mmCIF file of C-alpha atoms in Angstrom:
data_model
loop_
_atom_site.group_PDB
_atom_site.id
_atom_site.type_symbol
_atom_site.label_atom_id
_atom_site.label_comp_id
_atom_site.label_asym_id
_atom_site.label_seq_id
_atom_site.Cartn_x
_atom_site.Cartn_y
_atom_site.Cartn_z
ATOM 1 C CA UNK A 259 196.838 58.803 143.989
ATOM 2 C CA UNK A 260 197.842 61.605 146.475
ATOM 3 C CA UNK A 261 196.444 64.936 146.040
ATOM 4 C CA UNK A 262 198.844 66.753 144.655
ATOM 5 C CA UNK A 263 197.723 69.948 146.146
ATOM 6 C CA UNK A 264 197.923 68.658 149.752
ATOM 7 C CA UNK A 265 200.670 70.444 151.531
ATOM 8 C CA UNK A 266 200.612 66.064 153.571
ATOM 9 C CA UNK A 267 201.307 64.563 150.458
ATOM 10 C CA UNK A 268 204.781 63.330 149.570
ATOM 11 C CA UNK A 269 207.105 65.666 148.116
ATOM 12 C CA UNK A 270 204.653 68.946 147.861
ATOM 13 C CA UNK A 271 205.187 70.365 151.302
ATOM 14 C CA UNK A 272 207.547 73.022 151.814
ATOM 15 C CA UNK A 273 208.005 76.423 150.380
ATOM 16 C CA UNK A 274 208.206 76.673 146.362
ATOM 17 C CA UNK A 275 211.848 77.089 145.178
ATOM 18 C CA UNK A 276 211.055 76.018 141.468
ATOM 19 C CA UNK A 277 209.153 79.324 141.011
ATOM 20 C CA UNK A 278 210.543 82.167 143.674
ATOM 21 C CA UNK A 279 207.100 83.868 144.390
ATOM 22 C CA UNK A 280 206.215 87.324 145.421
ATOM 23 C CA UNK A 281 205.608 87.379 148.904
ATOM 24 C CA UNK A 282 201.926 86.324 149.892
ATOM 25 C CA UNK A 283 200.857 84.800 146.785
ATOM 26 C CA UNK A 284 202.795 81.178 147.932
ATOM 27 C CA UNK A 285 199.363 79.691 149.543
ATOM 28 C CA UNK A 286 197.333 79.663 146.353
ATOM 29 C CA UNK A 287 196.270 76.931 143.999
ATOM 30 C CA UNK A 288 199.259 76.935 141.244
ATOM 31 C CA UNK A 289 199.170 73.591 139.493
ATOM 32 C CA UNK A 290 201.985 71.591 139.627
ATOM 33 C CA UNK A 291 205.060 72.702 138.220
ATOM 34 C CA UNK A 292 205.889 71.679 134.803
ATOM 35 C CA UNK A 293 208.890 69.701 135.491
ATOM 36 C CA UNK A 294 209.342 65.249 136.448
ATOM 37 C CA UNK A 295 206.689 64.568 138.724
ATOM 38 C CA UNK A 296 205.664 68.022 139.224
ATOM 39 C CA UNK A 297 207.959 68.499 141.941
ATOM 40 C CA UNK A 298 208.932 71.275 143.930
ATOM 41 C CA UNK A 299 210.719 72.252 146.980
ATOM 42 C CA UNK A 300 214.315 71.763 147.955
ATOM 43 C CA UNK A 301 214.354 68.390 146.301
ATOM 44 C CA UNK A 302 213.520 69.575 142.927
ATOM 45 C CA UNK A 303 216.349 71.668 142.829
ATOM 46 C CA UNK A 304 220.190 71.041 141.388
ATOM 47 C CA UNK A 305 221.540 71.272 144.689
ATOM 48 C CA UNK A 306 219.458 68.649 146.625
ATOM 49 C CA UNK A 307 218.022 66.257 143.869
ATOM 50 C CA UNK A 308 220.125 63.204 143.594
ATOM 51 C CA UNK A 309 218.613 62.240 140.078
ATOM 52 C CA UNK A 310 218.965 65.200 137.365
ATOM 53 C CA UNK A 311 216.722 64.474 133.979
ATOM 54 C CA UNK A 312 217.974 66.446 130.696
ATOM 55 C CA UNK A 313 215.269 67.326 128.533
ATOM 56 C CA UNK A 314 216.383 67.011 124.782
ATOM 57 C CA UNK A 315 213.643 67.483 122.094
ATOM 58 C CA UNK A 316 215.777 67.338 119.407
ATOM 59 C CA UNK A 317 214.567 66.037 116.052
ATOM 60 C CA UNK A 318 216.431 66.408 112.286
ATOM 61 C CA UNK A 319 216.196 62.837 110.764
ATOM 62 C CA UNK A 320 213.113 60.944 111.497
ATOM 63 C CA UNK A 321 212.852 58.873 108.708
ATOM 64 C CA UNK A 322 208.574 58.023 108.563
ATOM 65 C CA UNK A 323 206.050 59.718 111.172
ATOM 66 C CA UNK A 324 208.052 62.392 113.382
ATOM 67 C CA UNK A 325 207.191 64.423 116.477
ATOM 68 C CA UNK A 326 209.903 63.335 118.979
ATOM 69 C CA UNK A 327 210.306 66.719 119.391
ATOM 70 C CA UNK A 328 207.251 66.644 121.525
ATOM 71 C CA UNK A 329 208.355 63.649 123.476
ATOM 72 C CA UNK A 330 210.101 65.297 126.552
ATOM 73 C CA UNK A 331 207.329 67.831 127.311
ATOM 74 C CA UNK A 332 204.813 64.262 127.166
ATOM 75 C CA UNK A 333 206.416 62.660 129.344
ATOM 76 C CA UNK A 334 207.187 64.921 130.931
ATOM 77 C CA UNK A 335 203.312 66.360 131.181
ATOM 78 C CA UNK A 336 202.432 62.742 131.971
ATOM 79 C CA UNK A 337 204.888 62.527 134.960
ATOM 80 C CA UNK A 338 203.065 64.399 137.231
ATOM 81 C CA UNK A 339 200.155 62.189 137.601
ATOM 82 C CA UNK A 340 202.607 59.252 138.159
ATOM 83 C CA UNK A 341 201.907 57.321 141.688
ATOM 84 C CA UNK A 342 205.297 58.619 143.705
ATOM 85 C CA UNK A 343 205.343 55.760 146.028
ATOM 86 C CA UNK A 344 206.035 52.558 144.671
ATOM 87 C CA UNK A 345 204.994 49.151 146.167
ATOM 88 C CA UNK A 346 207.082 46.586 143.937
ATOM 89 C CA UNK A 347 210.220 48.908 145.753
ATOM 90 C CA UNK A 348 208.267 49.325 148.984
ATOM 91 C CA UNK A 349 209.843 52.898 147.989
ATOM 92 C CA UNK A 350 209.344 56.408 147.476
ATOM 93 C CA UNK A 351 211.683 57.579 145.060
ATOM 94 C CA UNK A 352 211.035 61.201 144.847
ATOM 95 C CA UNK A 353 212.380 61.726 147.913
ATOM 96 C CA UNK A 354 215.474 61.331 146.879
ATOM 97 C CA UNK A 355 214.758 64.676 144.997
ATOM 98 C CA UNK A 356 214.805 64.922 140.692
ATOM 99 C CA UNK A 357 215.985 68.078 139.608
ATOM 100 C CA UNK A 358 214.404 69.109 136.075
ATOM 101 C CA UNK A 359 216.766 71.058 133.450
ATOM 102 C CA UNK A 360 215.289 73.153 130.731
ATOM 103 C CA UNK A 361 214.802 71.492 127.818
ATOM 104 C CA UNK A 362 218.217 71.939 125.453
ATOM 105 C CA UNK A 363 217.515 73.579 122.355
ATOM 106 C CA UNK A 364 220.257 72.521 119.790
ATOM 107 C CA UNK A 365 221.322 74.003 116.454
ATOM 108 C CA UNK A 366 218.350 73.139 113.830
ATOM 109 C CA UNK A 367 219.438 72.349 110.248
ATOM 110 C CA UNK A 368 223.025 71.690 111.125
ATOM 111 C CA UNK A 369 223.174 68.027 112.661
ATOM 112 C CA UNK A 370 227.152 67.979 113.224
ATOM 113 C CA UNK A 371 226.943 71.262 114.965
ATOM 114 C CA UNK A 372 223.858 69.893 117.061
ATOM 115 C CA UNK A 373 225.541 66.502 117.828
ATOM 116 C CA UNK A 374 228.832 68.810 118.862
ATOM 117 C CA UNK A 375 226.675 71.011 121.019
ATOM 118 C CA UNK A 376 224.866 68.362 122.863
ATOM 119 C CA UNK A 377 228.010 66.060 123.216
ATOM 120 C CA UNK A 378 229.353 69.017 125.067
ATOM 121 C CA UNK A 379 226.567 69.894 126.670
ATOM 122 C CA UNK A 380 226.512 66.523 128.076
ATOM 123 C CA UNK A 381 230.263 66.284 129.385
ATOM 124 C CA UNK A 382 229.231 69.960 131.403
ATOM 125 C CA UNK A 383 226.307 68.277 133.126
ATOM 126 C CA UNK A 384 227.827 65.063 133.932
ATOM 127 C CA UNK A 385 231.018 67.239 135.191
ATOM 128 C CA UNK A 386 228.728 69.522 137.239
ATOM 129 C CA UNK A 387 226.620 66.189 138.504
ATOM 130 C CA UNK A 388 229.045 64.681 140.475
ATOM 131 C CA UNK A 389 228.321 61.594 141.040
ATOM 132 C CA UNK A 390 224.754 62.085 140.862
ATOM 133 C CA UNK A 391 222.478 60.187 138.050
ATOM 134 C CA UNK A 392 222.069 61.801 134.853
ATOM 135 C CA UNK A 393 218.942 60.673 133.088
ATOM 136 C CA UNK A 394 218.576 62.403 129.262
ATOM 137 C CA UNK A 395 214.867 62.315 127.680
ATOM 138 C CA UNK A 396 214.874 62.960 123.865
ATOM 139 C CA UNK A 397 213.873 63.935 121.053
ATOM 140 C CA UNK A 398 215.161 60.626 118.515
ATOM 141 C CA UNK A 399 217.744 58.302 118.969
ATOM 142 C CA UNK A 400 220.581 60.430 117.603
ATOM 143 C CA UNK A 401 220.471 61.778 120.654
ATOM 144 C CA UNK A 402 221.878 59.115 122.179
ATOM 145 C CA UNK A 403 225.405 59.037 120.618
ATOM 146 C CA UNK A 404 227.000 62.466 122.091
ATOM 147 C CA UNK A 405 225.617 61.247 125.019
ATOM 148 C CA UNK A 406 226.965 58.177 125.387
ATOM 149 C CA UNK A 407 230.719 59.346 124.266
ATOM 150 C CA UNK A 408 230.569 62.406 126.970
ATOM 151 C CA UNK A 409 230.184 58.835 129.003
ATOM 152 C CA UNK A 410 232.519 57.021 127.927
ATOM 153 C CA UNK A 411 235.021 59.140 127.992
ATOM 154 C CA UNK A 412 234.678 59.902 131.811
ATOM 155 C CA UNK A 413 235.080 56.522 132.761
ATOM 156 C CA UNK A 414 237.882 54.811 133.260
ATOM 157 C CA UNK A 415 236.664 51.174 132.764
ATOM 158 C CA UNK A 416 235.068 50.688 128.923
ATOM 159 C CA UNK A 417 231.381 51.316 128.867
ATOM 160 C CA UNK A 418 229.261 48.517 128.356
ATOM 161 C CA UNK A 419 225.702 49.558 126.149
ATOM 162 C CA UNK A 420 222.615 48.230 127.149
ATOM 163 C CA UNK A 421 220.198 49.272 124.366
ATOM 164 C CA UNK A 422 216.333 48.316 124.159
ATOM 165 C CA UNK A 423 215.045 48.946 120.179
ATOM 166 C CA UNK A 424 213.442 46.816 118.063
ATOM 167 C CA UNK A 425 216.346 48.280 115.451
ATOM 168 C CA UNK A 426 220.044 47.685 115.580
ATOM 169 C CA UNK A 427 220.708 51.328 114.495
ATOM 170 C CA UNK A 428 224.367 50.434 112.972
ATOM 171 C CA UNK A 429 223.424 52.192 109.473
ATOM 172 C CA UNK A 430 226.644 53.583 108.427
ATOM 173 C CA UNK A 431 224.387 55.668 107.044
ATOM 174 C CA UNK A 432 220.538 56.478 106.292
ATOM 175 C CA UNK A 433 218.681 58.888 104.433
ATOM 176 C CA UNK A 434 221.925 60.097 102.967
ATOM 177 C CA UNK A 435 223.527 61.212 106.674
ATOM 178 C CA UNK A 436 225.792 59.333 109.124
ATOM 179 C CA UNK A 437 224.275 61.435 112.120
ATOM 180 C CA UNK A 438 220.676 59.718 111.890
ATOM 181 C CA UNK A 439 218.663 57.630 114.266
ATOM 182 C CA UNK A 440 219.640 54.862 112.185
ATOM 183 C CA UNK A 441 223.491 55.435 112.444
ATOM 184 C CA UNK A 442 223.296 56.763 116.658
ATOM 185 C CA UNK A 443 224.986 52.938 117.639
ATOM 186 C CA UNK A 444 227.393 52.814 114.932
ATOM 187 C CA UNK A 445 228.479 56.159 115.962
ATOM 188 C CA UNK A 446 229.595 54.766 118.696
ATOM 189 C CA UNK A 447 230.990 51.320 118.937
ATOM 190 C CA UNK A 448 234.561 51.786 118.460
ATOM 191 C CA UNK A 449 234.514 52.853 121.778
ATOM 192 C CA UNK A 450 232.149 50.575 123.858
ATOM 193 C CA UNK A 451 231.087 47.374 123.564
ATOM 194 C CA UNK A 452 226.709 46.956 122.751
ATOM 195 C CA UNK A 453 224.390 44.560 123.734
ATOM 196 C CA UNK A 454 220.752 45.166 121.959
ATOM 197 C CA UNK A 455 217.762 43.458 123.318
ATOM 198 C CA UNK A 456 214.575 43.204 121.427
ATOM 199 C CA UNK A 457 215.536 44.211 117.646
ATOM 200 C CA UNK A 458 213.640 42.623 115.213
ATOM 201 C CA UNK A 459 213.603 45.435 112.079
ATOM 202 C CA UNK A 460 217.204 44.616 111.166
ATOM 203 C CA UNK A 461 219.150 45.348 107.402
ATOM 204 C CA UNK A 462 220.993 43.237 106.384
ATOM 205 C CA UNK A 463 223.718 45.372 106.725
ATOM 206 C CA UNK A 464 223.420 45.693 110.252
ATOM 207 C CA UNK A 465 223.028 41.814 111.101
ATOM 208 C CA UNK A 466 226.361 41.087 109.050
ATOM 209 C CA UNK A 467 227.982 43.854 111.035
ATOM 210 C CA UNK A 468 226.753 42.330 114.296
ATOM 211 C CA UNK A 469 227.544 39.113 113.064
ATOM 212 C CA UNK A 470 231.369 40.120 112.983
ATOM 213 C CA UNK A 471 231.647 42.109 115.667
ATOM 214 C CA UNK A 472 232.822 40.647 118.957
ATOM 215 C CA UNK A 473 231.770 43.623 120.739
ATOM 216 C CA UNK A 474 228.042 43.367 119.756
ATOM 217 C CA UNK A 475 225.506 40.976 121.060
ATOM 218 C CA UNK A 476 221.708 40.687 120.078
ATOM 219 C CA UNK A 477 219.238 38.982 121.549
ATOM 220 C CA UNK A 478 216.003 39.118 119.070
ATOM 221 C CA UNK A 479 212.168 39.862 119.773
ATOM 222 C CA UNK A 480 211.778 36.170 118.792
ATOM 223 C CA UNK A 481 214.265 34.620 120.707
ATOM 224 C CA UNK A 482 212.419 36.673 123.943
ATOM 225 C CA UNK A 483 208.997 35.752 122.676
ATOM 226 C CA UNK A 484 210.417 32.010 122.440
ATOM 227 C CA UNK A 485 211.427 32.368 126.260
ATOM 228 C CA UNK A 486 207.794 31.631 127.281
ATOM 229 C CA UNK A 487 206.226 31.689 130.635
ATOM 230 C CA UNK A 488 208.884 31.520 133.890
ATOM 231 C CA UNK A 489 211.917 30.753 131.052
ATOM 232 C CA UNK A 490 213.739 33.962 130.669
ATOM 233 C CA UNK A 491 216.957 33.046 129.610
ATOM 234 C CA UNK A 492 217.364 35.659 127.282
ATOM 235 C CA UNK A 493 217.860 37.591 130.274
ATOM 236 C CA UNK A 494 220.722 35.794 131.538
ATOM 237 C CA UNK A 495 222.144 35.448 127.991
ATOM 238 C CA UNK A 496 222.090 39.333 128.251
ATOM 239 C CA UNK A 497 223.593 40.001 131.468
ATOM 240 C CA UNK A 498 226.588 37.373 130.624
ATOM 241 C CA UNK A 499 228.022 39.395 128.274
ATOM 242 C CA UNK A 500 226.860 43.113 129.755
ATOM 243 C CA UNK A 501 230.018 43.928 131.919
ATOM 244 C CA UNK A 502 230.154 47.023 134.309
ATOM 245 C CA UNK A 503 229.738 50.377 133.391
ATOM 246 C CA UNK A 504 226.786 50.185 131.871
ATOM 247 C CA UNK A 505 224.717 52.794 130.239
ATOM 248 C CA UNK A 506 221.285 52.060 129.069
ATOM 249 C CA UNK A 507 219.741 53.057 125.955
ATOM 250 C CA UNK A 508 216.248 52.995 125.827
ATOM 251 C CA UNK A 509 214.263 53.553 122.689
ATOM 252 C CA UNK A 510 210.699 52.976 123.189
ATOM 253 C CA UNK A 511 210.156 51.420 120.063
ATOM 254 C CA UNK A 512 211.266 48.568 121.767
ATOM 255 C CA UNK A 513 207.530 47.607 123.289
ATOM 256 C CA UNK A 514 204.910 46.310 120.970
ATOM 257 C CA UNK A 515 202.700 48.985 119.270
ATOM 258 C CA UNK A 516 199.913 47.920 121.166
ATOM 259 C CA UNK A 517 201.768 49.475 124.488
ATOM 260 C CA UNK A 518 203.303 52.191 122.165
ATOM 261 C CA UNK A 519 202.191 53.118 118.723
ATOM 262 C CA UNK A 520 203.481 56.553 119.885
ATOM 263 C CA UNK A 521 206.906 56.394 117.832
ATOM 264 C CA UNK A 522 208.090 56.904 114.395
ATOM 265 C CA UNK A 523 208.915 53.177 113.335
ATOM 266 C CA UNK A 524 207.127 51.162 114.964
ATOM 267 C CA UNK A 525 207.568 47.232 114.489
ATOM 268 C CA UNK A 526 205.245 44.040 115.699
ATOM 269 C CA UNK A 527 205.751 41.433 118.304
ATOM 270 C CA UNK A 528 208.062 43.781 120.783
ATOM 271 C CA UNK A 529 208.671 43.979 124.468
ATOM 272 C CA UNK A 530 205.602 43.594 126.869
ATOM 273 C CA UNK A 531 205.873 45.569 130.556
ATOM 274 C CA UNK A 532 206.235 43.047 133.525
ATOM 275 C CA UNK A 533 209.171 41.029 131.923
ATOM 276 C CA UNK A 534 210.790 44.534 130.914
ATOM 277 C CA UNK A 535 210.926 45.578 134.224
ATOM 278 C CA UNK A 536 211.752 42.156 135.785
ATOM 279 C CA UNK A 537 215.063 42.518 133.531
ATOM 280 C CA UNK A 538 215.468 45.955 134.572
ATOM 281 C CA UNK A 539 215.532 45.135 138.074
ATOM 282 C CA UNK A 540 218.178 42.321 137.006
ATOM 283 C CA UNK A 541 220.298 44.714 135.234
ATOM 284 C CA UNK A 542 220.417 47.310 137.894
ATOM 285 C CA UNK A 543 220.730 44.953 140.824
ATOM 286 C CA UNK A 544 223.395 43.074 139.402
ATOM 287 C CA UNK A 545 225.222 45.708 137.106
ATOM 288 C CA UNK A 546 226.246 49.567 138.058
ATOM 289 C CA UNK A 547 224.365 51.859 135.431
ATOM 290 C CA UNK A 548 226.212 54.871 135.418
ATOM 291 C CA UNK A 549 223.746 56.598 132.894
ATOM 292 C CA UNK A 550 220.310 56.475 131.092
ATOM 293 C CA UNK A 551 218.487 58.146 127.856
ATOM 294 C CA UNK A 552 214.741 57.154 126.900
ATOM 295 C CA UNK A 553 214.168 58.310 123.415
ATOM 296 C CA UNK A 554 211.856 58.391 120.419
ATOM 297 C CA UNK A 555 208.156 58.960 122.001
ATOM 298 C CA UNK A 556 206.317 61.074 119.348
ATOM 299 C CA UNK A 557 203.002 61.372 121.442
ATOM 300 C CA UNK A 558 199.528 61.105 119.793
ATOM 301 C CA UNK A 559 197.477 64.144 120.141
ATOM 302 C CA UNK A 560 194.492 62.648 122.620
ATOM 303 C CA UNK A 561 196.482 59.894 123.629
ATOM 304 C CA UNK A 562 197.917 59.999 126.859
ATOM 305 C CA UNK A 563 198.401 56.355 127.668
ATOM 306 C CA UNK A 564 201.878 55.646 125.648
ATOM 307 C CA UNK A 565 202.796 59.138 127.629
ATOM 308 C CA UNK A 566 201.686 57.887 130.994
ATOM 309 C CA UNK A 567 203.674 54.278 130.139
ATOM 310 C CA UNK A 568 206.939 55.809 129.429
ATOM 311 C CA UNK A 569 206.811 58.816 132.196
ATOM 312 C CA UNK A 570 205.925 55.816 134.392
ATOM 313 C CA UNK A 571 209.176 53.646 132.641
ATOM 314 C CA UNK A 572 211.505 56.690 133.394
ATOM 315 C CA UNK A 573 210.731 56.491 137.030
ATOM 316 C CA UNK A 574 210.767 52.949 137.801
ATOM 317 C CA UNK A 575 213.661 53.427 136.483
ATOM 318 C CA UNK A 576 214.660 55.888 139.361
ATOM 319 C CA UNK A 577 212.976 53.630 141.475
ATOM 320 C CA UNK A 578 215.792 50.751 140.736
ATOM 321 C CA UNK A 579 218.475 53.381 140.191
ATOM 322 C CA UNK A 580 217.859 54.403 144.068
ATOM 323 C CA UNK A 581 217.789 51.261 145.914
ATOM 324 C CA UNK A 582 221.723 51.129 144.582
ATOM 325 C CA UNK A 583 222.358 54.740 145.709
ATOM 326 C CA UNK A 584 225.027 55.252 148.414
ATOM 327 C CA UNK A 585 225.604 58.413 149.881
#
């Protein structure tokens, strides 16, 4: 890995623009800024970055161990150690630039005022981006649901969901609320059409629901664990019926605990790295993803690998996002 500190490595020369300096103090040894990769320079900022991430630490129904609220500053902590070239893509995506928002701090103890605010919140940034990618970090997967209506109701085509979780989330409700984790796809499927890969803590509310539903598909954990060796099926069963726009969902309780005990229900036998990717790299070569939220890392005090795993899992992301880009 690059020192970070050497004005020759990639993205870190140039004159600071994420903090404006008094003049003379720009030559000393400030760590790296606390922002996606630690970037700075004209392509950390709004203007110049063609990737925006949206910090979102909310957190109001976590039903067992909680601390999503931390997740966005841990991965985002852990993102500045990640390796900024990348030799699967042969590809530097950083230079693209990846502009940083402040974390959005939402209503607490009102979670239809919170959901309202971020929904909005989203449709502002996605108005002010563009055309340029919109990546959202959270907090837990209720999150997700503003997020995905201030998408689909910008596009003109019906948005197709892509969502990794080893749970269905299509609660109508849970813990007494219809705004919780649980609930965050059911919120949302009159108006796009879902297709969930890796679920295998399911109600059986939820798997009667899918059942009937024409616009939901599921492909299990055991029906991907089944796919052994070279035989990935599953993945083309997936991208059959995942039609363009797509937005992916990512909950991170979709990996096996032994990747990422770091979340608040975690369930056995999930997804394992190098066929999670090799999908990815299907889905964004052969669909166009529009948007993107990773949610539901509550990091482990002393435990910076499940940090380092999914900092590293929102920039490959990037990476594949990137190779698609057209100026």
């Amino acid at each position: 890995m690059p020192n970070r500190r050497d004005p020759e490595a990639a993205a870190r020369a140039g004159a600071r623009t994420i903090h404006d300096l008094p003049e003379g103090l720009d030559g000393l040894p400030w760590e790296l800024p606390r922002v996606f990769l630690g970037l700075d320079g004209e392509g950390a900022t709004p203007r110049r970055a063609r990737t925006w991430i949206l910090p979102v630490p909310y957190e109001a129904t976590t039903s067992w161990a909680s601390g999503t609220r931390d997740g966005p500053r841990a991965i985002i902590d852990a993102s500045r150690h990640v390796e900024l070239f990348d030799h699967q893509l042969d590809h530097d995506p950083s230079r693209e630039g990846v502009y940083t928002f402040p974390a959005l701090e939402l209503t607490r103890g009102d979670a239809a005022r919170a959901v309202a605010e971020l929904e909005d919140a989203c449709g502002r940034v996605l108005d002010a981006a563009a055309g340029r990618r919109v990546l959202m970090i959270g907090g837990e997967h209720a999150v997700s649901a503003p997020a995905i209506r201030a998408h689909a109701r910008r596009s003109r085509e019906r948005l197709s969901v892509l969502q990794f979780d080893a749970h269905l989330d299509l609660r109508e409700r849970f813990d007494g609320s219809a705004l919780s984790h649980a609930c965050a796809m059911k919120r949302v499927i009159g108006e796009v059409d879902l297709v969930t890969v890796g679920a295998r803590g399911i109600s059986a509310e939820e798997w009667r629901f899918a059942q009937a539903s024409e616009n939901v598909h599921v492909i299990t954990a055991g029906e991907m664990a089944d796919a052994a060796g070279e035989n990935h099926d599953w993945m083309d069963r997936a991208l059959e019926v995942l039609h363009d726009p797509v937005y992916i969902t990512f909950d991170v309780d979709f990996f096996d605990p032994s990747l990422v005990p770091s979340t608040g229900t975690p369930e056995p036998g999930g997804g394992r790295w190098h066929p999670t990717m090799a999908f990815l790299r299907r889905v964004f070569g052969e669909r166009r993803v529009v948007g993107i939220d990773v949610v539901e890392h509550a990091p482990i005090p002393g435990f910076t690998a499940p940090d380092f795993l999914v900092a590293k899992l929102v920039y490959r992301m990037i990476g594949y996002w990137s190779k698609g880009w057209s100026s």
